[in-house]
mmCIF file of C-alpha atoms in Angstrom:
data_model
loop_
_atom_site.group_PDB
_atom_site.id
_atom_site.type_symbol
_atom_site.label_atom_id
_atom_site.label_comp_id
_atom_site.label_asym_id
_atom_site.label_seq_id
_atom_site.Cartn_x
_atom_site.Cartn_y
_atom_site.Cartn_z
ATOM 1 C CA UNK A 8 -6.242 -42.839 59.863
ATOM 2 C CA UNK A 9 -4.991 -39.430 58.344
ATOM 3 C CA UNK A 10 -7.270 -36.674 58.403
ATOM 4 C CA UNK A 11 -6.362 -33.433 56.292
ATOM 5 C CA UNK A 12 -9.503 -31.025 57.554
ATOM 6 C CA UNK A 13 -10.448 -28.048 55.193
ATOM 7 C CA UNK A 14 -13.129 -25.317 56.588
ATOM 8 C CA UNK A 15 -13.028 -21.697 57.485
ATOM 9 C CA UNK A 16 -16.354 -20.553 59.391
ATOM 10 C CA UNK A 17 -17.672 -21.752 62.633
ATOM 11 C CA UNK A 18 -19.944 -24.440 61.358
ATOM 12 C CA UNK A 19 -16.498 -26.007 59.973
ATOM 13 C CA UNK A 20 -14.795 -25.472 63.743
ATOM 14 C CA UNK A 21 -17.556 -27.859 65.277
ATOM 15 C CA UNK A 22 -16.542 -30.425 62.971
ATOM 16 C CA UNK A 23 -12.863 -29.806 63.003
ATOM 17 C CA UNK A 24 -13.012 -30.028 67.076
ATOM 18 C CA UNK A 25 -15.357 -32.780 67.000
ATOM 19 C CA UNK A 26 -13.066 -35.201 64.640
ATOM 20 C CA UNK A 27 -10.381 -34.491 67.175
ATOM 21 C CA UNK A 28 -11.822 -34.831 70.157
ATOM 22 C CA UNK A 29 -12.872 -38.562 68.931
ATOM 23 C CA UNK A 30 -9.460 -39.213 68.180
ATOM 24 C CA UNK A 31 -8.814 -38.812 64.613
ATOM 25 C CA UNK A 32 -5.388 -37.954 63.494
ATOM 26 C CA UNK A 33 -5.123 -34.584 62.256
ATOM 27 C CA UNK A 34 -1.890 -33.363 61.058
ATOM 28 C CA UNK A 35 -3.141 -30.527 58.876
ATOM 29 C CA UNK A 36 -5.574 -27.712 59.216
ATOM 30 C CA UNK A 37 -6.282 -25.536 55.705
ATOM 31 C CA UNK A 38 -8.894 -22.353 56.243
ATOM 32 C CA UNK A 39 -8.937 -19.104 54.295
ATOM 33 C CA UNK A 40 -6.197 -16.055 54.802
ATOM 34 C CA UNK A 41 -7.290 -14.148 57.534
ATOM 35 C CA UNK A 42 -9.465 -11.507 56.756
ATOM 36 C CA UNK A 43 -10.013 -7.661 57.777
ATOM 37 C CA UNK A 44 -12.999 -7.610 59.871
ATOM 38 C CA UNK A 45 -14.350 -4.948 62.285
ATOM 39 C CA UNK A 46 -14.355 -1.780 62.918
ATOM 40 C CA UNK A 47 -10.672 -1.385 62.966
ATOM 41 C CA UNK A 48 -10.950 -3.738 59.860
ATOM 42 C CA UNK A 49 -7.978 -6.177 62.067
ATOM 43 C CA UNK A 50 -6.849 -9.394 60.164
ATOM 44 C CA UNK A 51 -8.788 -11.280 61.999
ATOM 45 C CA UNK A 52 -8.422 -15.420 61.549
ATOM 46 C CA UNK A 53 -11.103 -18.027 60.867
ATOM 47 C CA UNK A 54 -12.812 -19.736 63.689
ATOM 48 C CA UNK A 55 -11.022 -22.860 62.516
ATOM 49 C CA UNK A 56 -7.360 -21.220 62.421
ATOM 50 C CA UNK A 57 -7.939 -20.576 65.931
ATOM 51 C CA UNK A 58 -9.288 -23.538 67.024
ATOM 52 C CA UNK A 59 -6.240 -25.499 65.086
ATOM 53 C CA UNK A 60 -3.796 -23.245 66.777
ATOM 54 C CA UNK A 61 -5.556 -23.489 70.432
ATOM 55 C CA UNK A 62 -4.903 -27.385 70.352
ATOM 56 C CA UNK A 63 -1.547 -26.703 68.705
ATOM 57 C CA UNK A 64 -2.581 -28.046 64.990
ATOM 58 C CA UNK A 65 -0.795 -26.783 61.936
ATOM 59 C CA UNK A 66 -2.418 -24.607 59.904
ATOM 60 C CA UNK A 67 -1.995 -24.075 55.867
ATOM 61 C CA UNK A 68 -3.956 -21.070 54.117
ATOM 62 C CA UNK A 69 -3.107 -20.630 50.729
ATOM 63 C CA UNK A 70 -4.983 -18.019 48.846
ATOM 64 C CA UNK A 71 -6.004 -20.257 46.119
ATOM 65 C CA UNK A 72 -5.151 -24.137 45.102
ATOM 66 C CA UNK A 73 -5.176 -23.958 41.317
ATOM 67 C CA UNK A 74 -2.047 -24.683 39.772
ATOM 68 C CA UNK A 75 -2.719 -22.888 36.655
ATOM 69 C CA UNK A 76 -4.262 -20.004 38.618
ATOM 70 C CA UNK A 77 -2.937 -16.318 39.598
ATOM 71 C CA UNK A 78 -1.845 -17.995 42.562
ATOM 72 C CA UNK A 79 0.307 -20.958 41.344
ATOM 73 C CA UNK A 80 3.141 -20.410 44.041
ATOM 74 C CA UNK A 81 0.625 -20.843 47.070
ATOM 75 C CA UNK A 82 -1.490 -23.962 44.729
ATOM 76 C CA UNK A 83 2.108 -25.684 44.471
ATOM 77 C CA UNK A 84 3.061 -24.732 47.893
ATOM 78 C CA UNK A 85 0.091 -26.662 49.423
ATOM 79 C CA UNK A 86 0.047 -29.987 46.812
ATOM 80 C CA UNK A 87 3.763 -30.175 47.935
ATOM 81 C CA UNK A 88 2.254 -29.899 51.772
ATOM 82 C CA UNK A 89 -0.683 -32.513 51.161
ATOM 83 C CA UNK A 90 1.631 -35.074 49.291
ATOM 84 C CA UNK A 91 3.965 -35.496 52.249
ATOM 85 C CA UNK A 92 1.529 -35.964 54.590
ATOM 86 C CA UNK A 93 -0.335 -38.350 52.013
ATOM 87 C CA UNK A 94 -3.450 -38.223 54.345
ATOM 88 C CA UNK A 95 -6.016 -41.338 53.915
ATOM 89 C CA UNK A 96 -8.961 -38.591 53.231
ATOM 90 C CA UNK A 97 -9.920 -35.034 53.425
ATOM 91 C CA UNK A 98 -12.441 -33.215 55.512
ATOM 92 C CA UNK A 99 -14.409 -30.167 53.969
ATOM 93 C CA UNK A 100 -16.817 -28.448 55.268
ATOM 94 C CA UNK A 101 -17.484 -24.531 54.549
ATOM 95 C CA UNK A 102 -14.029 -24.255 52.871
ATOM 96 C CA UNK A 103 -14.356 -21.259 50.665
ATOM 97 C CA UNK A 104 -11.847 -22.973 48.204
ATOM 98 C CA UNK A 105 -12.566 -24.442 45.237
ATOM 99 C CA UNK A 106 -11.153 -27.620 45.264
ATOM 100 C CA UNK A 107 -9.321 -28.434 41.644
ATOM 101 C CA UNK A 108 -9.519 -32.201 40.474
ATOM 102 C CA UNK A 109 -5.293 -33.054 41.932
ATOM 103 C CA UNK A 110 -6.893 -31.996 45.550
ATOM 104 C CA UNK A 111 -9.500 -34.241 45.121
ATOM 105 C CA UNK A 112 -7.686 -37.175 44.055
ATOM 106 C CA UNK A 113 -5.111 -36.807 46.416
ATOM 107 C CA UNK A 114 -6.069 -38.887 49.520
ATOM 108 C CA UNK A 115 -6.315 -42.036 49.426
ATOM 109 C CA UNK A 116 -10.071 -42.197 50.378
ATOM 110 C CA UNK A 117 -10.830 -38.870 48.503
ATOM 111 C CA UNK A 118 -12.770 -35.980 50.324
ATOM 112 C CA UNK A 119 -15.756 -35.907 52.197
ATOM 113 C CA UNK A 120 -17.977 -32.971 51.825
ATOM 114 C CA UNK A 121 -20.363 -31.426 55.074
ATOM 115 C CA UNK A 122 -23.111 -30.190 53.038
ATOM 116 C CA UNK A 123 -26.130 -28.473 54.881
ATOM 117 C CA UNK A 124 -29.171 -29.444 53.245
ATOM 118 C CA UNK A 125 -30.785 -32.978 52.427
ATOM 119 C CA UNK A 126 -29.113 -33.279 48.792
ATOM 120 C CA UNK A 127 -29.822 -33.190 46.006
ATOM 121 C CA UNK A 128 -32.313 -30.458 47.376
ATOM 122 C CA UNK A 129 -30.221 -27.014 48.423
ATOM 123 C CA UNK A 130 -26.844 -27.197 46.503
ATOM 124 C CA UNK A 131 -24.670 -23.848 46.389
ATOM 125 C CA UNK A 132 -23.802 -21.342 49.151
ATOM 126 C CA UNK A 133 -27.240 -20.299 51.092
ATOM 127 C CA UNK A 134 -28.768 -23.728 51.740
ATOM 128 C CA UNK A 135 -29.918 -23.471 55.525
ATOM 129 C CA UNK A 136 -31.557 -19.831 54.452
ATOM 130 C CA UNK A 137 -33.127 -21.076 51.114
ATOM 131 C CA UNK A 138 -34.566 -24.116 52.974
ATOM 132 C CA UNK A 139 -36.308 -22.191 55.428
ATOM 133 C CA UNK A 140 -38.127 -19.785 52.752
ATOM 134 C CA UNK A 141 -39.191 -22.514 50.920
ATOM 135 C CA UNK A 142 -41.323 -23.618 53.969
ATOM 136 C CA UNK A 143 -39.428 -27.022 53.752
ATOM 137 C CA UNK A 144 -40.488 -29.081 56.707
ATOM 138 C CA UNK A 145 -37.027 -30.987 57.156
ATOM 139 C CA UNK A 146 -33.912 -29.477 56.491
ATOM 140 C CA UNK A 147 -30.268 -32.001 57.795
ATOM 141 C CA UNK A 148 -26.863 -32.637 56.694
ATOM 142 C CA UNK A 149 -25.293 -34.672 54.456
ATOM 143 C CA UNK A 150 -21.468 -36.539 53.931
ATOM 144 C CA UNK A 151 -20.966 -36.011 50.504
ATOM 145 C CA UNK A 152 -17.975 -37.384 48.541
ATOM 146 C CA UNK A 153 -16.707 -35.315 46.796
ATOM 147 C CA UNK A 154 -16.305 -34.642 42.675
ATOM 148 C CA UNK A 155 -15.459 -31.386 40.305
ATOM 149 C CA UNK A 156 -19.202 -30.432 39.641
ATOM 150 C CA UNK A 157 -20.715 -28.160 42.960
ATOM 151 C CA UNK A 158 -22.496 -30.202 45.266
ATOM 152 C CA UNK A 159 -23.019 -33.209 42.758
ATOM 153 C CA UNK A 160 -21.514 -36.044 44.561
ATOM 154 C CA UNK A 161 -22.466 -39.226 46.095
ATOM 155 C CA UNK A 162 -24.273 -39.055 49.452
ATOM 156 C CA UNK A 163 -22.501 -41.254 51.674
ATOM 157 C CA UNK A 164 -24.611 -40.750 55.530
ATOM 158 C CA UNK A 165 -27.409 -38.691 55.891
ATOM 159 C CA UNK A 166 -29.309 -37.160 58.862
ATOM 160 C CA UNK A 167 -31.876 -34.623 58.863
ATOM 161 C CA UNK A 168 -33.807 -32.682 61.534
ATOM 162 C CA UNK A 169 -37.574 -30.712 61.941
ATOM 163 C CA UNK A 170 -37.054 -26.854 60.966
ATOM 164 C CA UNK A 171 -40.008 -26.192 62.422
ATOM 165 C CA UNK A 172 -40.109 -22.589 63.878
ATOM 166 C CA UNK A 173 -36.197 -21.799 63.774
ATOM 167 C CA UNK A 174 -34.465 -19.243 62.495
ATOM 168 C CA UNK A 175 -31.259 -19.102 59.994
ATOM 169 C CA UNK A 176 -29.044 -18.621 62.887
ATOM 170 C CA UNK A 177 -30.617 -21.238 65.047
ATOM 171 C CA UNK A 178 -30.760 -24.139 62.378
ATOM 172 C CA UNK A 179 -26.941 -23.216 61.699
ATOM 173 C CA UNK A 180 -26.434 -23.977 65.250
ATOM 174 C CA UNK A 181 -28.642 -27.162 64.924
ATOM 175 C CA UNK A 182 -27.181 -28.611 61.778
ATOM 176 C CA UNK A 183 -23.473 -27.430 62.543
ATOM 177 C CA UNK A 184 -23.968 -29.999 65.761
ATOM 178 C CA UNK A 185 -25.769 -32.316 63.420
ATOM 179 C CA UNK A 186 -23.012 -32.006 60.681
ATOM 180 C CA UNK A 187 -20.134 -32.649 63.673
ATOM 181 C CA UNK A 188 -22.118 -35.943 64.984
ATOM 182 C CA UNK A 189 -22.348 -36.846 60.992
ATOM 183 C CA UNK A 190 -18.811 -36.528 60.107
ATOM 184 C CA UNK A 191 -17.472 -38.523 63.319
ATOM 185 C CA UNK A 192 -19.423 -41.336 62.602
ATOM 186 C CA UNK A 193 -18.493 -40.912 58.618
ATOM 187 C CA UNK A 194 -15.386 -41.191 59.797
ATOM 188 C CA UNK A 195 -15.365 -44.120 62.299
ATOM 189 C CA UNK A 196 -17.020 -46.418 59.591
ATOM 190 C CA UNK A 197 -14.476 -45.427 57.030
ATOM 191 C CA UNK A 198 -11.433 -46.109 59.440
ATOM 192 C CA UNK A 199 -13.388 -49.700 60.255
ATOM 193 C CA UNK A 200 -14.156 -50.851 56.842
ATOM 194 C CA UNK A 201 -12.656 -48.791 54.350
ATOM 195 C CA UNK A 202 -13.744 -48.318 50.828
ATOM 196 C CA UNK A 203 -16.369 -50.865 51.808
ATOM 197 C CA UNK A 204 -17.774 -48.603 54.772
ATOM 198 C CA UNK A 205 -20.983 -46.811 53.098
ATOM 199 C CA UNK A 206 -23.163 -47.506 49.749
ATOM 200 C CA UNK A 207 -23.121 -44.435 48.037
ATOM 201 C CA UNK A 208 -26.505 -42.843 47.166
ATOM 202 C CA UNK A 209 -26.250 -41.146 43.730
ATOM 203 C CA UNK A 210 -28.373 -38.044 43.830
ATOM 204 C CA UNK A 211 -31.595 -37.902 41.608
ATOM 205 C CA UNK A 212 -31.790 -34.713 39.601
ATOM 206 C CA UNK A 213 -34.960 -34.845 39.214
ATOM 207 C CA UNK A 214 -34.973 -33.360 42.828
ATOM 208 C CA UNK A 215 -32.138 -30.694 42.263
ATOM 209 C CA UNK A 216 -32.809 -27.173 43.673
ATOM 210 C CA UNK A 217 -30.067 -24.258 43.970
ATOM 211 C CA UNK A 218 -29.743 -21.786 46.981
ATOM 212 C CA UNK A 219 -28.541 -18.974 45.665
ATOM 213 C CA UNK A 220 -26.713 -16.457 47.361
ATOM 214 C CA UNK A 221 -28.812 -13.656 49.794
ATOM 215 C CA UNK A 222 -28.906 -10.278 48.509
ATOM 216 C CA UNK A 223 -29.390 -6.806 50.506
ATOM 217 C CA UNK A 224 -32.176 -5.949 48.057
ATOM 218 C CA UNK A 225 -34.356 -9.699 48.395
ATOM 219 C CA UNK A 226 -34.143 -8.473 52.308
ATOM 220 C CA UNK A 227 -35.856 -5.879 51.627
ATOM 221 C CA UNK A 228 -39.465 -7.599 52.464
ATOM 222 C CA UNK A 229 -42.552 -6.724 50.164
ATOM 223 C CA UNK A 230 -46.175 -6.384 51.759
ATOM 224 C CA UNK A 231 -47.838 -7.836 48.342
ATOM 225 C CA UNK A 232 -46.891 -10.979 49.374
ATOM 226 C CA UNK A 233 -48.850 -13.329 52.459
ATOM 227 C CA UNK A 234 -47.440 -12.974 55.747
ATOM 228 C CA UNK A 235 -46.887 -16.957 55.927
ATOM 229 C CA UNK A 236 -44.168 -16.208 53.190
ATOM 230 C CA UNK A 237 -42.695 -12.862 54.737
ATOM 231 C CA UNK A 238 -42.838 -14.573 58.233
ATOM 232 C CA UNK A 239 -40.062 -17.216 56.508
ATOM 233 C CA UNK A 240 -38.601 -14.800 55.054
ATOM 234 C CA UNK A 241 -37.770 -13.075 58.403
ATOM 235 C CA UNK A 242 -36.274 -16.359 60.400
ATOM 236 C CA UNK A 243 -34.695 -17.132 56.818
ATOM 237 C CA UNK A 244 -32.821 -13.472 56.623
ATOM 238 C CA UNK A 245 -32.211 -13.286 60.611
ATOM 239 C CA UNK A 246 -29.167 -12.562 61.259
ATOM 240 C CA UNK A 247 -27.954 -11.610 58.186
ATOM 241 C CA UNK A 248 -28.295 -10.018 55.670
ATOM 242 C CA UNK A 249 -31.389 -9.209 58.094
ATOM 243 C CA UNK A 250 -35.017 -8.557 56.834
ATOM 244 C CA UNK A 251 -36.404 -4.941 56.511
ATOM 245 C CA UNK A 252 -39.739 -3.180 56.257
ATOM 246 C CA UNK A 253 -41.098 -0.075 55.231
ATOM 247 C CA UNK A 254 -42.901 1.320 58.152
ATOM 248 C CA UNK A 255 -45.753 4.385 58.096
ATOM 249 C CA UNK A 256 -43.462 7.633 59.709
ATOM 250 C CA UNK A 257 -40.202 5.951 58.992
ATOM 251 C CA UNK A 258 -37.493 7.224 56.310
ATOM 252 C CA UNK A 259 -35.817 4.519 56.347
ATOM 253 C CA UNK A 260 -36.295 0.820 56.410
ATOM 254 C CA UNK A 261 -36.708 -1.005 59.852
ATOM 255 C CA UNK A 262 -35.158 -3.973 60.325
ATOM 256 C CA UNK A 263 -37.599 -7.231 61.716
ATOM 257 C CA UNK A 264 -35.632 -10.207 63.642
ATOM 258 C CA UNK A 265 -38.537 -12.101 64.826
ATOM 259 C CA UNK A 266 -42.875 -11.575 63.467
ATOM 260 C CA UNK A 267 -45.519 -13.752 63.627
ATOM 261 C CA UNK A 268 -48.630 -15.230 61.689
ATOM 262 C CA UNK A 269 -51.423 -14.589 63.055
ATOM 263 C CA UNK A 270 -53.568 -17.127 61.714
ATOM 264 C CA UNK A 271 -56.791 -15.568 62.730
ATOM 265 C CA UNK A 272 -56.418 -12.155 61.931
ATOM 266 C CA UNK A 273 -57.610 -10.319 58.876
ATOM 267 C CA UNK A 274 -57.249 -6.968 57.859
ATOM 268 C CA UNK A 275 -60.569 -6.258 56.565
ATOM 269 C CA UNK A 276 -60.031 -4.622 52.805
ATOM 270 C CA UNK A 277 -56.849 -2.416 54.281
ATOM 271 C CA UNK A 278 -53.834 -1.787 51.754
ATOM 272 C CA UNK A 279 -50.796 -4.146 52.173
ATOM 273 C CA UNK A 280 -48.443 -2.226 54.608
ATOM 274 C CA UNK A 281 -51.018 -0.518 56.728
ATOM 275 C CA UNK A 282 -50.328 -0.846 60.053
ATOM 276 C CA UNK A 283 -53.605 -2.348 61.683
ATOM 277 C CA UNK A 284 -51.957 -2.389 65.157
ATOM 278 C CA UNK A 285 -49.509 -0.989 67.655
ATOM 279 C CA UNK A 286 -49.223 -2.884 70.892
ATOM 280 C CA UNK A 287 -47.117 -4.491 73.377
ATOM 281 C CA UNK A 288 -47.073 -7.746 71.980
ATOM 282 C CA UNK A 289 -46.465 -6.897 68.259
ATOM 283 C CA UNK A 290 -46.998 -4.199 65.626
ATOM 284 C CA UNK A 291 -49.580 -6.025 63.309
ATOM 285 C CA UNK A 292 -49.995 -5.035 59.070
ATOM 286 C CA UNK A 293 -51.698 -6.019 57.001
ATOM 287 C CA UNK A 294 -50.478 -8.045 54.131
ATOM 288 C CA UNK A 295 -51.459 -9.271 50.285
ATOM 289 C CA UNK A 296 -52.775 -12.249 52.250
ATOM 290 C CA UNK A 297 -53.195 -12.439 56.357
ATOM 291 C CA UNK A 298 -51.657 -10.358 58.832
ATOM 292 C CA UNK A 299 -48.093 -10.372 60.474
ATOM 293 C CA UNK A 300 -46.949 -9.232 63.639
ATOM 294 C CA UNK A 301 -43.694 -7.849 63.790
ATOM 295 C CA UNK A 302 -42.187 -8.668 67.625
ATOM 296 C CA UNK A 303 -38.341 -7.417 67.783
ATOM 297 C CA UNK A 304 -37.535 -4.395 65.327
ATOM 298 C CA UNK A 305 -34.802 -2.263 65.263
ATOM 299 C CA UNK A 306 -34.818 1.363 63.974
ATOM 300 C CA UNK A 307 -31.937 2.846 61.776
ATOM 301 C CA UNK A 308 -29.318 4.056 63.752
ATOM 302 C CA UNK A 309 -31.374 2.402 66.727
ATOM 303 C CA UNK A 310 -31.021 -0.919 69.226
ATOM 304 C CA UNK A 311 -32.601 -4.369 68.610
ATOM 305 C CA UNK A 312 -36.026 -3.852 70.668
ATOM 306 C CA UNK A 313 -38.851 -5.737 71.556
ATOM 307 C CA UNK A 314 -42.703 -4.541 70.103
ATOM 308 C CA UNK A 315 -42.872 -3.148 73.544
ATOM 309 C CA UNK A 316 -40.150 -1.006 73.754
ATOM 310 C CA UNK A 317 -40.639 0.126 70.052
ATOM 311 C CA UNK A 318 -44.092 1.284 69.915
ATOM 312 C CA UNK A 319 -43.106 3.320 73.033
ATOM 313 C CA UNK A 320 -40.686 5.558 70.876
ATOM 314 C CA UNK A 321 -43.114 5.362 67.914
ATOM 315 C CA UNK A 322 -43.595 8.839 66.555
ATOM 316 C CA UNK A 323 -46.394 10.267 64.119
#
């Protein structure tokens, strides 16, 4: 079978390497143009590009794939690409590419979507992040098939996972080995019994929710609210675009990678924002509801820190 894999970041490279390392055929690799990135601002290529090139794949990265778009040069360029290859299905997962309707009808088993959340919940671009704000107990991965709308297609295999305690970056890591296990087996039923392989699940809109994209300013965490939802907040926001707090004798905001509730704290009539605490284990304050305990900061200008190390360079 003829796999044509689509992805950019590194949750796609898991998947690419894992469809390969099971076997799969795959003649073509498409990822974003490289981008300028650092403090040199380098082109620097995707995690995918250089996993494609390491185990000598092609690569294809055309700026855009609509024929009727300011790009049509690189859109024809890449249909002329896909229909000699005429690949039996495509894999997409983190793309960055809108996909117009000719892509999609292309291979012969259509395209299969990695989507990070348990659909229909968690369409659009910040589902791992949105799920873990929410409070949502479960959060998994789903093999989509893909149509025009965003996120609207069939679910094909499903398999979901605890959140419990984990932060954006961990339950990336979690659900980009999830999403890699997920695909593989998509694919090995779908090379077995072809059209036949999976009864699709149409997704109930009466369950649709949207992740929206993070924003600097929602980072910015308010001490109105109850530290149960500013302790999400923090593992939702960590690493990026990284939760911050106003702090008593700080300018500027300090940025919070990991807090805590603590469930039997209170903080007895104080203002939300006062600090009730400043010890090794955590800098408590007091919140619209409950108290959190802040336990790696980092200063403007400063180092990530434990509490510890912190409150030692605390100044009044």
């Amino acid at each position: 079978m003829k796999v044509v894999f689509a992805g950019t970041p590194e949750f796609a490279r898991l998947a690419y390497a894992a469809i390969v390392d099971a076997g799969f055929d795959v003649p073509l690799v498409m990822t974003q143009p490289d981008r300028r990135a650092g403090r040199g601002m380098k082109l620097t290529p995707s995690a995918v590009k250089l996993e494609a090139l390491e185990r000598g794949g092609e690569v294809l990265q055309p700026i855009s794939l609509r024929l009727d778009g300011k790009y049509p040069e690189d859109a024809a360029a890449a249909r002329a690409s896909l229909e000699a290859l005429q690949p039996d299905v495509m894999v997409v997962a983190a793309y960055g590419l809108i996909l117009p309707q000719w892509t999609l009808d292309l291979p012969k088993y259509g395209c299969l979507n990695i989507h990070a959340s348990l659909l229909p919940r968690w369409r659009g671009a910040a589902p791992i992040q949105r799920a873990i704000e929410a409070g949502d107990e479960y959060s998994g991965v789903g093999i989509m098939q893909m149509e025009a709308g965003l996120d609207t297609g069939p679910i094909l295999l499903e398999k979901k996972l605890p959140i419990e305690r984990m932060n954006a970056a961990q339950l990336h890591d979690a659900l980009a080995a999830l999403g890699a296990e997920a695909i593989v087996d998509a694919l090995t039923k779908l090379q077995a019994n072809g059209a036949e392989a999976f009864e699709p699940q149409v997704q109930d809109v009466a369950g649709v929710t949207y992740a929206e994209k993070l924003t600097k300013e929602e980072a910015i965490l308010d001490w109105s609210e109850s530290a149960e939802v500013l302790e999400r907040k923090v593992r939702a926001f960590t690493p990026v675009p990284g939760a911050k707090v106003h702090l008593e004798g700080f300018a500027e905001p300090v940025k919070v990678f990991s807090a805590e509730l603590l469930l039997d704290a209170e903080a007895a009539g104080a203002a939300p924002g006062t600090v009730l605490a400043r010890e090794p284990e955590g800098v408590d304050v007091a919140c619209g509801q409950g108290v959190l305990r802040l336990k790696e900061l980092q200063r403007a200008g400063g180092k990530r820190q434990t509490a510890e190390q912190f409150v030692l360079g605390w100044r009044e």
